[in-house]
Amino acid sequence: MSYSTHLCLLLTTLLTPRAEQASDAPSPAPEGPDLADVAQTALQQALDLVASFRQQPLGPARTHLLEQQLQDQLRELGRVLLQWTYNHLEPADVNDLSKHVRFEAGPYTRLNRKTPQNVWTLFGPIRLWRVGYRPTDKGGDPTLFPLALGLGLIHGASPALADRAARLLAEAGMTQRRTLLRLQQDYGVGWGVKKLRQVTQAVSLALAEQRHDAQVKKLLELLEQAAASRGRHKPVLSVGRDGITLGVRFKGGSLYEVATTATVTVLDRRGQRLGTIYLAYVPEPGQATLSKELTRLLREGLSRWQGVLPRLCYVSDAGDNETSYYDKILSRMKHPRTGAKLDWIRVLDYYHASERIWTMADLLFGTSRRAVSWVRKMQKWLLKAGGVNRVLHSAVAFRDRYELKGKKLQEFHKAYRYLRKRMKSMRYAEYRRVGVPLGSGVTEAACKTIFTQRLKLSGMRWKKAGAQTVLNLRLLHLSGVWEEAYQRVLKGCEEAKVPGPSDAHENTVETAA
């Protein structure tokens, strides 16, 4: 049974209190008024608001009030319609349902009364009466509520509300408090922090399971767009990764550790970015999870891509993990379908290279205008063929002229060696000619959009599990694959259908993916 099935079966249904389970007296829930009466009552209240508004003098204050009142009344109309609909999906008399059924865990026996559950929807809370099936052998498995399972409830929240709550929590600048306030204002949902965490964690875990397939599909769509574009370059598949410090809580205090993010970007034949797929993980020694998932995404995307292979490049700074990923994985990667060695272009981020030029300028000229003039000239040289050699020669000449010594000389050599050692990854003139990006701006921006705008707000410290819950949601949102992944989750939930006593197969619970 897949994780999504476990999620729907174990997390979406609330256990019936023992006292209610033990009762043997049939007690169907009251049916209440007909649907037409329910709808008419709520609709009439809205019409009365309109009639009252028309009978009084116009004014901005009254207009403002009318729209608020109508919004509340229409939400109430939706709420009562949902409550009536969901409560009439099962027969009013529990005896019209099978006494014994089978589901994956084994045989189940019907409870002799419907039991209530509070359900939260986009229109507010409703009261749901549903029939439960308890494991016949009383082996400790949870009671099965086919109606709740079929509706796809997640900790008492409808799929639509759970979707909205998770999206809100994933937005930039949001906190738990602000998310709860928005849910209350927009949907009349009076949750606390515990309920919000239960629902969003369940959604996050389920979406994380579907994220890979959704992102691969997105990657293939981007490659198709790039292949169909017009321009003088080959389409480019650009990969980058970077790290960012994140405040992590632990018992007795907190500390800052390095979290990681990666980007997979597709550029068209004119060098325009078509879209980016994001990955991000909480701090982890060696960043193994990010490396694994990034490699998995690239391999499957290239394996399923049937068109002409795009130009492949890896753009990052020269950090240990960034460099190690290229040296140990990308530079040795073979095409997953043909077995041919892939030709990855390694690009050292132009702006990190420029930082070393600024360092040498400060050591040579101080903070004078001459330092700025020299840096600007060297940055232009970097973009020309053989430019890094010219930069290094100029820097050495000034070093000898000014006879740097001591600590200044050590710092100068450190910046100089940074450039000298990485000359093969600084062929910027060639990169520009073939349409390869020179900078890791997309990845640098990812650190800001994924982490800083949501997980690094004032005073925030995170437990790793909580941070990853939010990261899973933000990755789907920013990658543009939320809808695809969420629909996969909903389709993966098995719908339980309990046949009535007249069915030939009374002892079977039918399941549909």
PDB file of C-alpha atoms in Angstrom, residues 8-245:
ATOM      1  CA  CYS A   8      -5.805   8.766   3.444  1.00  0.00           C
ATOM      2  CA  LEU A   9      -6.632   5.722   5.571  1.00  0.00           C
ATOM      3  CA  LEU A  10      -4.755   6.525   8.744  1.00  0.00           C
ATOM      4  CA  LEU A  11      -4.541  10.296   8.850  1.00  0.00           C
ATOM      5  CA  THR A  12      -7.766  11.455   7.236  1.00  0.00           C
ATOM      6  CA  THR A  13     -10.217   9.735   9.559  1.00  0.00           C
ATOM      7  CA  LEU A  14     -10.854  10.493  13.201  1.00  0.00           C
ATOM      8  CA  LEU A  15     -11.265   7.560  15.559  1.00  0.00           C
ATOM      9  CA  THR A  16     -14.693   7.091  17.055  1.00  0.00           C
ATOM     10  CA  PRO A  17     -14.867   7.440  20.874  1.00  0.00           C
ATOM     11  CA  ARG A  18     -14.980   4.059  22.588  1.00  0.00           C
ATOM     12  CA  ALA A  19     -18.304   4.748  24.232  1.00  0.00           C
ATOM     13  CA  GLU A  20     -19.923   5.324  20.857  1.00  0.00           C
ATOM     14  CA  GLN A  21     -18.267   2.278  19.309  1.00  0.00           C
ATOM     15  CA  ALA A  22     -19.575   0.031  22.039  1.00  0.00           C
ATOM     16  CA  SER A  23     -23.226   0.979  21.538  1.00  0.00           C
ATOM     17  CA  ASP A  24     -25.385  -1.670  19.803  1.00  0.00           C
ATOM     18  CA  ALA A  25     -28.606   0.341  19.485  1.00  0.00           C
ATOM     19  CA  PRO A  26     -29.237   1.534  15.928  1.00  0.00           C
ATOM     20  CA  SER A  27     -29.302   5.311  15.921  1.00  0.00           C
ATOM     21  CA  PRO A  28     -29.347   6.922  12.473  1.00  0.00           C
ATOM     22  CA  ALA A  29     -28.543  10.631  12.351  1.00  0.00           C
ATOM     23  CA  PRO A  30     -31.540  12.870  11.730  1.00  0.00           C
ATOM     24  CA  GLU A  31     -32.009  13.613   8.036  1.00  0.00           C
ATOM     25  CA  GLY A  32     -33.082  17.219   8.513  1.00  0.00           C
ATOM     26  CA  PRO A  33     -34.808  19.365   5.882  1.00  0.00           C
ATOM     27  CA  ASP A  34     -34.683  18.766   2.140  1.00  0.00           C
ATOM     28  CA  LEU A  35     -31.909  20.313   0.072  1.00  0.00           C
ATOM     29  CA  ALA A  36     -34.284  22.788  -1.547  1.00  0.00           C
ATOM     30  CA  ASP A  37     -35.388  24.039   1.864  1.00  0.00           C
ATOM     31  CA  VAL A  38     -31.786  24.337   3.079  1.00  0.00           C
ATOM     32  CA  ALA A  39     -30.754  26.291   0.005  1.00  0.00           C
ATOM     33  CA  GLN A  40     -33.821  28.512  -0.002  1.00  0.00           C
ATOM     34  CA  THR A  41     -33.420  29.515   3.647  1.00  0.00           C
ATOM     35  CA  ALA A  42     -29.795  30.582   3.202  1.00  0.00           C
ATOM     36  CA  LEU A  43     -30.469  32.237  -0.160  1.00  0.00           C
ATOM     37  CA  GLN A  44     -33.420  34.172   1.210  1.00  0.00           C
ATOM     38  CA  GLN A  45     -31.216  35.705   3.893  1.00  0.00           C
ATOM     39  CA  ALA A  46     -28.887  36.980   1.163  1.00  0.00           C
ATOM     40  CA  LEU A  47     -31.822  38.386  -0.800  1.00  0.00           C
ATOM     41  CA  ASP A  48     -33.086  40.146   2.328  1.00  0.00           C
ATOM     42  CA  LEU A  49     -29.711  41.870   2.678  1.00  0.00           C
ATOM     43  CA  VAL A  50     -29.976  43.176  -0.872  1.00  0.00           C
ATOM     44  CA  ALA A  51     -33.555  44.354  -0.358  1.00  0.00           C
ATOM     45  CA  SER A  52     -32.603  46.162   2.843  1.00  0.00           C
ATOM     46  CA  PHE A  53     -29.658  47.870   1.120  1.00  0.00           C
ATOM     47  CA  ARG A  54     -31.867  49.180  -1.709  1.00  0.00           C
ATOM     48  CA  GLN A  55     -34.357  50.738   0.695  1.00  0.00           C
ATOM     49  CA  GLN A  56     -31.801  52.984   2.397  1.00  0.00           C
ATOM     50  CA  PRO A  57     -29.690  55.940   1.178  1.00  0.00           C
ATOM     51  CA  LEU A  58     -26.466  55.078  -0.626  1.00  0.00           C
ATOM     52  CA  GLY A  59     -23.100  55.579   1.033  1.00  0.00           C
ATOM     53  CA  PRO A  60     -19.587  54.096   0.984  1.00  0.00           C
ATOM     54  CA  ALA A  61     -19.935  52.747   4.522  1.00  0.00           C
ATOM     55  CA  ARG A  62     -23.149  50.892   3.680  1.00  0.00           C
ATOM     56  CA  THR A  63     -21.664  49.572   0.424  1.00  0.00           C
ATOM     57  CA  HIS A  64     -18.659  48.280   2.344  1.00  0.00           C
ATOM     58  CA  LEU A  65     -20.905  46.606   4.911  1.00  0.00           C
ATOM     59  CA  LEU A  66     -23.178  45.032   2.270  1.00  0.00           C
ATOM     60  CA  GLU A  67     -20.320  43.314   0.461  1.00  0.00           C
ATOM     61  CA  GLN A  68     -18.946  41.934   3.729  1.00  0.00           C
ATOM     62  CA  GLN A  69     -22.358  40.670   4.791  1.00  0.00           C
ATOM     63  CA  LEU A  70     -23.022  39.094   1.396  1.00  0.00           C
ATOM     64  CA  GLN A  71     -19.666  37.369   1.460  1.00  0.00           C
ATOM     65  CA  ASP A  72     -20.445  35.895   4.879  1.00  0.00           C
ATOM     66  CA  GLN A  73     -23.943  34.873   3.801  1.00  0.00           C
ATOM     67  CA  LEU A  74     -22.786  33.224   0.585  1.00  0.00           C
ATOM     68  CA  ARG A  75     -20.178  31.348   2.577  1.00  0.00           C
ATOM     69  CA  GLU A  76     -22.949  30.183   4.889  1.00  0.00           C
ATOM     70  CA  LEU A  77     -24.949  29.049   1.855  1.00  0.00           C
ATOM     71  CA  GLY A  78     -22.003  26.989   0.669  1.00  0.00           C
ATOM     72  CA  ARG A  79     -21.504  25.571   4.155  1.00  0.00           C
ATOM     73  CA  VAL A  80     -25.070  24.311   4.582  1.00  0.00           C
ATOM     74  CA  LEU A  81     -25.117  22.903   1.042  1.00  0.00           C
ATOM     75  CA  LEU A  82     -21.910  20.983   1.686  1.00  0.00           C
ATOM     76  CA  GLN A  83     -23.145  19.722   5.043  1.00  0.00           C
ATOM     77  CA  TRP A  84     -26.414  18.492   3.532  1.00  0.00           C
ATOM     78  CA  THR A  85     -24.663  16.889   0.553  1.00  0.00           C
ATOM     79  CA  TYR A  86     -21.994  15.048   2.517  1.00  0.00           C
ATOM     80  CA  ASN A  87     -24.479  13.803   5.105  1.00  0.00           C
ATOM     81  CA  HIS A  88     -26.724  12.314   2.402  1.00  0.00           C
ATOM     82  CA  LEU A  89     -24.032  10.281   0.660  1.00  0.00           C
ATOM     83  CA  GLU A  90     -24.688   7.315   2.972  1.00  0.00           C
ATOM     84  CA  PRO A  91     -28.124   5.850   3.758  1.00  0.00           C
ATOM     85  CA  ALA A  92     -29.807   7.334   6.794  1.00  0.00           C
ATOM     86  CA  ASP A  93     -30.384   3.834   8.207  1.00  0.00           C
ATOM     87  CA  VAL A  94     -27.105   2.032   8.909  1.00  0.00           C
ATOM     88  CA  ASN A  95     -28.870  -1.318   8.357  1.00  0.00           C
ATOM     89  CA  ASP A  96     -28.944  -0.518   4.637  1.00  0.00           C
ATOM     90  CA  LEU A  97     -25.161  -1.029   4.618  1.00  0.00           C
ATOM     91  CA  SER A  98     -23.267  -4.302   4.815  1.00  0.00           C
ATOM     92  CA  LYS A  99     -22.708  -5.690   8.290  1.00  0.00           C
ATOM     93  CA  HIS A 100     -19.273  -7.110   7.415  1.00  0.00           C
ATOM     94  CA  VAL A 101     -16.763  -5.931   4.832  1.00  0.00           C
ATOM     95  CA  ARG A 102     -13.143  -6.549   3.991  1.00  0.00           C
ATOM     96  CA  PHE A 103     -10.462  -3.985   3.473  1.00  0.00           C
ATOM     97  CA  GLU A 104      -6.684  -4.350   3.131  1.00  0.00           C
ATOM     98  CA  ALA A 105      -6.065  -4.957   6.825  1.00  0.00           C
ATOM     99  CA  GLY A 106      -8.725  -7.689   6.958  1.00  0.00           C
ATOM    100  CA  PRO A 107     -12.393  -8.064   7.961  1.00  0.00           C
ATOM    101  CA  TYR A 108     -14.337  -5.158   9.455  1.00  0.00           C
ATOM    102  CA  THR A 109     -17.668  -5.106  11.291  1.00  0.00           C
ATOM    103  CA  ARG A 110     -20.137  -2.233  10.978  1.00  0.00           C
ATOM    104  CA  LEU A 111     -20.955  -0.121  13.996  1.00  0.00           C
ATOM    105  CA  ASN A 112     -24.693   0.097  14.621  1.00  0.00           C
ATOM    106  CA  ARG A 113     -24.905   3.872  14.743  1.00  0.00           C
ATOM    107  CA  LYS A 114     -23.527   6.812  12.848  1.00  0.00           C
ATOM    108  CA  THR A 115     -20.984   8.892  14.675  1.00  0.00           C
ATOM    109  CA  PRO A 116     -20.258  12.604  14.194  1.00  0.00           C
ATOM    110  CA  GLN A 117     -17.102  14.324  13.084  1.00  0.00           C
ATOM    111  CA  ASN A 118     -16.311  18.016  12.842  1.00  0.00           C
ATOM    112  CA  VAL A 119     -15.134  18.756   9.310  1.00  0.00           C
ATOM    113  CA  TRP A 120     -13.546  22.009   8.163  1.00  0.00           C
ATOM    114  CA  THR A 121     -14.200  23.243   4.621  1.00  0.00           C
ATOM    115  CA  LEU A 122     -13.608  26.374   2.535  1.00  0.00           C
ATOM    116  CA  PHE A 123     -17.068  27.487   3.686  1.00  0.00           C
ATOM    117  CA  GLY A 124     -16.459  26.889   7.384  1.00  0.00           C
ATOM    118  CA  PRO A 125     -17.116  23.984   9.787  1.00  0.00           C
ATOM    119  CA  ILE A 126     -19.761  21.330   9.143  1.00  0.00           C
ATOM    120  CA  ARG A 127     -21.005  18.355  11.156  1.00  0.00           C
ATOM    121  CA  LEU A 128     -20.556  15.062   9.339  1.00  0.00           C
ATOM    122  CA  TRP A 129     -22.409  11.895  10.406  1.00  0.00           C
ATOM    123  CA  ARG A 130     -20.808   8.742   9.030  1.00  0.00           C
ATOM    124  CA  VAL A 131     -20.836   4.986   9.448  1.00  0.00           C
ATOM    125  CA  GLY A 132     -17.768   3.329  10.921  1.00  0.00           C
ATOM    126  CA  TYR A 133     -16.365  -0.185  10.482  1.00  0.00           C
ATOM    127  CA  ARG A 134     -14.293  -1.574  13.325  1.00  0.00           C
ATOM    128  CA  PRO A 135     -11.710  -4.353  12.775  1.00  0.00           C
ATOM    129  CA  THR A 136     -13.509  -7.611  13.456  1.00  0.00           C
ATOM    130  CA  ASP A 137     -10.523  -9.178  15.212  1.00  0.00           C
ATOM    131  CA  LYS A 138      -9.994  -6.030  17.312  1.00  0.00           C
ATOM    132  CA  GLY A 139      -6.331  -6.114  16.386  1.00  0.00           C
ATOM    133  CA  GLY A 140      -5.739  -2.450  17.041  1.00  0.00           C
ATOM    134  CA  ASP A 141      -6.154  -1.118  13.507  1.00  0.00           C
ATOM    135  CA  PRO A 142      -8.061   2.176  13.272  1.00  0.00           C
ATOM    136  CA  THR A 143     -11.776   2.201  12.632  1.00  0.00           C
ATOM    137  CA  LEU A 144     -12.553   2.568   8.932  1.00  0.00           C
ATOM    138  CA  PHE A 145     -14.926   5.349   7.881  1.00  0.00           C
ATOM    139  CA  PRO A 146     -15.588   4.850   4.163  1.00  0.00           C
ATOM    140  CA  LEU A 147     -17.336   8.199   3.789  1.00  0.00           C
ATOM    141  CA  ALA A 148     -14.467  10.158   5.323  1.00  0.00           C
ATOM    142  CA  LEU A 149     -12.023   8.132   3.250  1.00  0.00           C
ATOM    143  CA  GLY A 150     -13.984   8.765   0.065  1.00  0.00           C
ATOM    144  CA  LEU A 151     -14.170  12.505   0.767  1.00  0.00           C
ATOM    145  CA  GLY A 152     -10.394  12.574   1.261  1.00  0.00           C
ATOM    146  CA  LEU A 153     -10.466  14.319   4.634  1.00  0.00           C
ATOM    147  CA  ILE A 154      -7.082  15.204   6.107  1.00  0.00           C
ATOM    148  CA  HIS A 155      -7.273  15.412   9.884  1.00  0.00           C
ATOM    149  CA  GLY A 156     -10.857  16.623   9.541  1.00  0.00           C
ATOM    150  CA  ALA A 157     -10.063  19.140   6.776  1.00  0.00           C
ATOM    151  CA  SER A 158     -11.512  18.854   3.294  1.00  0.00           C
ATOM    152  CA  PRO A 159      -8.969  18.414   0.479  1.00  0.00           C
ATOM    153  CA  ALA A 160      -9.700  21.937  -0.789  1.00  0.00           C
ATOM    154  CA  LEU A 161      -9.159  23.540   2.629  1.00  0.00           C
ATOM    155  CA  ALA A 162      -6.041  21.467   3.336  1.00  0.00           C
ATOM    156  CA  ASP A 163      -4.690  22.600  -0.024  1.00  0.00           C
ATOM    157  CA  ARG A 164      -5.382  26.243   0.794  1.00  0.00           C
ATOM    158  CA  ALA A 165      -3.931  26.049   4.306  1.00  0.00           C
ATOM    159  CA  ALA A 166      -0.718  24.493   3.022  1.00  0.00           C
ATOM    160  CA  ARG A 167      -0.408  27.094   0.261  1.00  0.00           C
ATOM    161  CA  LEU A 168      -0.850  29.910   2.762  1.00  0.00           C
ATOM    162  CA  LEU A 169       1.789  28.487   5.084  1.00  0.00           C
ATOM    163  CA  ALA A 170       4.210  28.228   2.146  1.00  0.00           C
ATOM    164  CA  GLU A 171       3.873  31.845   1.031  1.00  0.00           C
ATOM    165  CA  ALA A 172       6.649  34.364   1.550  1.00  0.00           C
ATOM    166  CA  GLY A 173       6.410  36.331   4.771  1.00  0.00           C
ATOM    167  CA  MET A 174       3.864  33.983   6.361  1.00  0.00           C
ATOM    168  CA  THR A 175       3.983  32.679   9.900  1.00  0.00           C
ATOM    169  CA  GLN A 176       1.732  30.266  11.746  1.00  0.00           C
ATOM    170  CA  ARG A 177      -0.105  33.150  13.363  1.00  0.00           C
ATOM    171  CA  ARG A 178      -0.690  34.952  10.075  1.00  0.00           C
ATOM    172  CA  THR A 179      -1.808  31.733   8.401  1.00  0.00           C
ATOM    173  CA  LEU A 180      -4.352  31.033  11.141  1.00  0.00           C
ATOM    174  CA  LEU A 181      -5.613  34.619  10.915  1.00  0.00           C
ATOM    175  CA  ARG A 182      -6.102  34.332   7.145  1.00  0.00           C
ATOM    176  CA  LEU A 183      -7.940  31.028   7.529  1.00  0.00           C
ATOM    177  CA  GLN A 184     -10.243  32.626  10.079  1.00  0.00           C
ATOM    178  CA  GLN A 185     -10.878  35.742   7.987  1.00  0.00           C
ATOM    179  CA  ASP A 186     -11.298  34.054   4.608  1.00  0.00           C
ATOM    180  CA  TYR A 187     -12.930  30.749   5.514  1.00  0.00           C
ATOM    181  CA  GLY A 188     -14.253  31.019   9.060  1.00  0.00           C
ATOM    182  CA  VAL A 189     -11.819  28.315  10.168  1.00  0.00           C
ATOM    183  CA  GLY A 190     -11.024  28.531  13.872  1.00  0.00           C
ATOM    184  CA  TRP A 191      -7.958  26.322  14.077  1.00  0.00           C
ATOM    185  CA  GLY A 192      -5.140  26.371  16.578  1.00  0.00           C
ATOM    186  CA  VAL A 193      -1.443  25.802  15.942  1.00  0.00           C
ATOM    187  CA  LYS A 194      -1.715  22.049  16.612  1.00  0.00           C
ATOM    188  CA  LYS A 195      -4.409  21.509  13.986  1.00  0.00           C
ATOM    189  CA  LEU A 196      -2.568  23.662  11.441  1.00  0.00           C
ATOM    190  CA  ARG A 197       0.596  21.644  11.931  1.00  0.00           C
ATOM    191  CA  GLN A 198      -1.250  18.330  11.660  1.00  0.00           C
ATOM    192  CA  VAL A 199      -2.902  19.224   8.376  1.00  0.00           C
ATOM    193  CA  THR A 200       0.052  20.940   6.706  1.00  0.00           C
ATOM    194  CA  GLN A 201       2.507  18.251   7.762  1.00  0.00           C
ATOM    195  CA  ALA A 202       0.267  15.555   6.266  1.00  0.00           C
ATOM    196  CA  VAL A 203      -0.044  17.555   3.034  1.00  0.00           C
ATOM    197  CA  SER A 204       3.682  18.252   2.950  1.00  0.00           C
ATOM    198  CA  LEU A 205       4.620  14.595   3.358  1.00  0.00           C
ATOM    199  CA  ALA A 206       2.162  13.495   0.695  1.00  0.00           C
ATOM    200  CA  LEU A 207       3.297  16.194  -1.746  1.00  0.00           C
ATOM    201  CA  ALA A 208       6.956  15.383  -1.130  1.00  0.00           C
ATOM    202  CA  GLU A 209       6.253  11.849  -2.337  1.00  0.00           C
ATOM    203  CA  GLN A 210       4.833  13.216  -5.590  1.00  0.00           C
ATOM    204  CA  ARG A 211       7.291  16.075  -6.053  1.00  0.00           C
ATOM    205  CA  HIS A 212       9.870  14.151  -8.084  1.00  0.00           C
ATOM    206  CA  ASP A 213       7.446  12.928 -10.751  1.00  0.00           C
ATOM    207  CA  ALA A 214       5.803  16.338 -11.012  1.00  0.00           C
ATOM    208  CA  GLN A 215       9.170  18.077 -11.373  1.00  0.00           C
ATOM    209  CA  VAL A 216      10.362  15.616 -14.023  1.00  0.00           C
ATOM    210  CA  LYS A 217       7.188  16.308 -16.007  1.00  0.00           C
ATOM    211  CA  LYS A 218       7.797  20.056 -15.629  1.00  0.00           C
ATOM    212  CA  LEU A 219      11.399  19.677 -16.788  1.00  0.00           C
ATOM    213  CA  LEU A 220      10.301  17.831 -19.914  1.00  0.00           C
ATOM    214  CA  GLU A 221       7.742  20.556 -20.669  1.00  0.00           C
ATOM    215  CA  LEU A 222      10.436  23.222 -20.362  1.00  0.00           C
ATOM    216  CA  LEU A 223      12.776  21.284 -22.647  1.00  0.00           C
ATOM    217  CA  GLU A 224       9.995  21.002 -25.231  1.00  0.00           C
ATOM    218  CA  GLN A 225       9.457  24.762 -25.113  1.00  0.00           C
ATOM    219  CA  ALA A 226      13.182  25.373 -25.474  1.00  0.00           C
ATOM    220  CA  ALA A 227      13.465  22.997 -28.425  1.00  0.00           C
ATOM    221  CA  ALA A 228      10.602  24.754 -30.183  1.00  0.00           C
ATOM    222  CA  SER A 229      12.041  28.243 -29.617  1.00  0.00           C
ATOM    223  CA  ARG A 230      13.932  30.296 -32.164  1.00  0.00           C
ATOM    224  CA  GLY A 231      17.418  31.706 -31.763  1.00  0.00           C
ATOM    225  CA  ARG A 232      21.067  31.161 -32.568  1.00  0.00           C
ATOM    226  CA  HIS A 233      21.969  28.970 -29.577  1.00  0.00           C
ATOM    227  CA  LYS A 234      21.212  25.462 -28.498  1.00  0.00           C
ATOM    228  CA  PRO A 235      18.782  25.201 -25.586  1.00  0.00           C
ATOM    229  CA  VAL A 236      20.632  25.139 -22.265  1.00  0.00           C
ATOM    230  CA  LEU A 237      20.018  23.035 -19.173  1.00  0.00           C
ATOM    231  CA  SER A 238      21.740  24.913 -16.353  1.00  0.00           C
ATOM    232  CA  VAL A 239      22.256  23.406 -12.904  1.00  0.00           C
ATOM    233  CA  GLY A 240      23.392  25.205  -9.766  1.00  0.00           C
ATOM    234  CA  ARG A 241      23.552  24.693  -6.024  1.00  0.00           C
ATOM    235  CA  ASP A 242      24.417  26.793  -3.009  1.00  0.00           C
ATOM    236  CA  GLY A 243      24.215  26.908   0.754  1.00  0.00           C
ATOM    237  CA  ILE A 244      22.678  29.333   3.238  1.00  0.00           C
ATOM    238  CA  THR A 245      22.786  29.497   7.033  1.00  0.00           C
TER     239      THR A 245
END
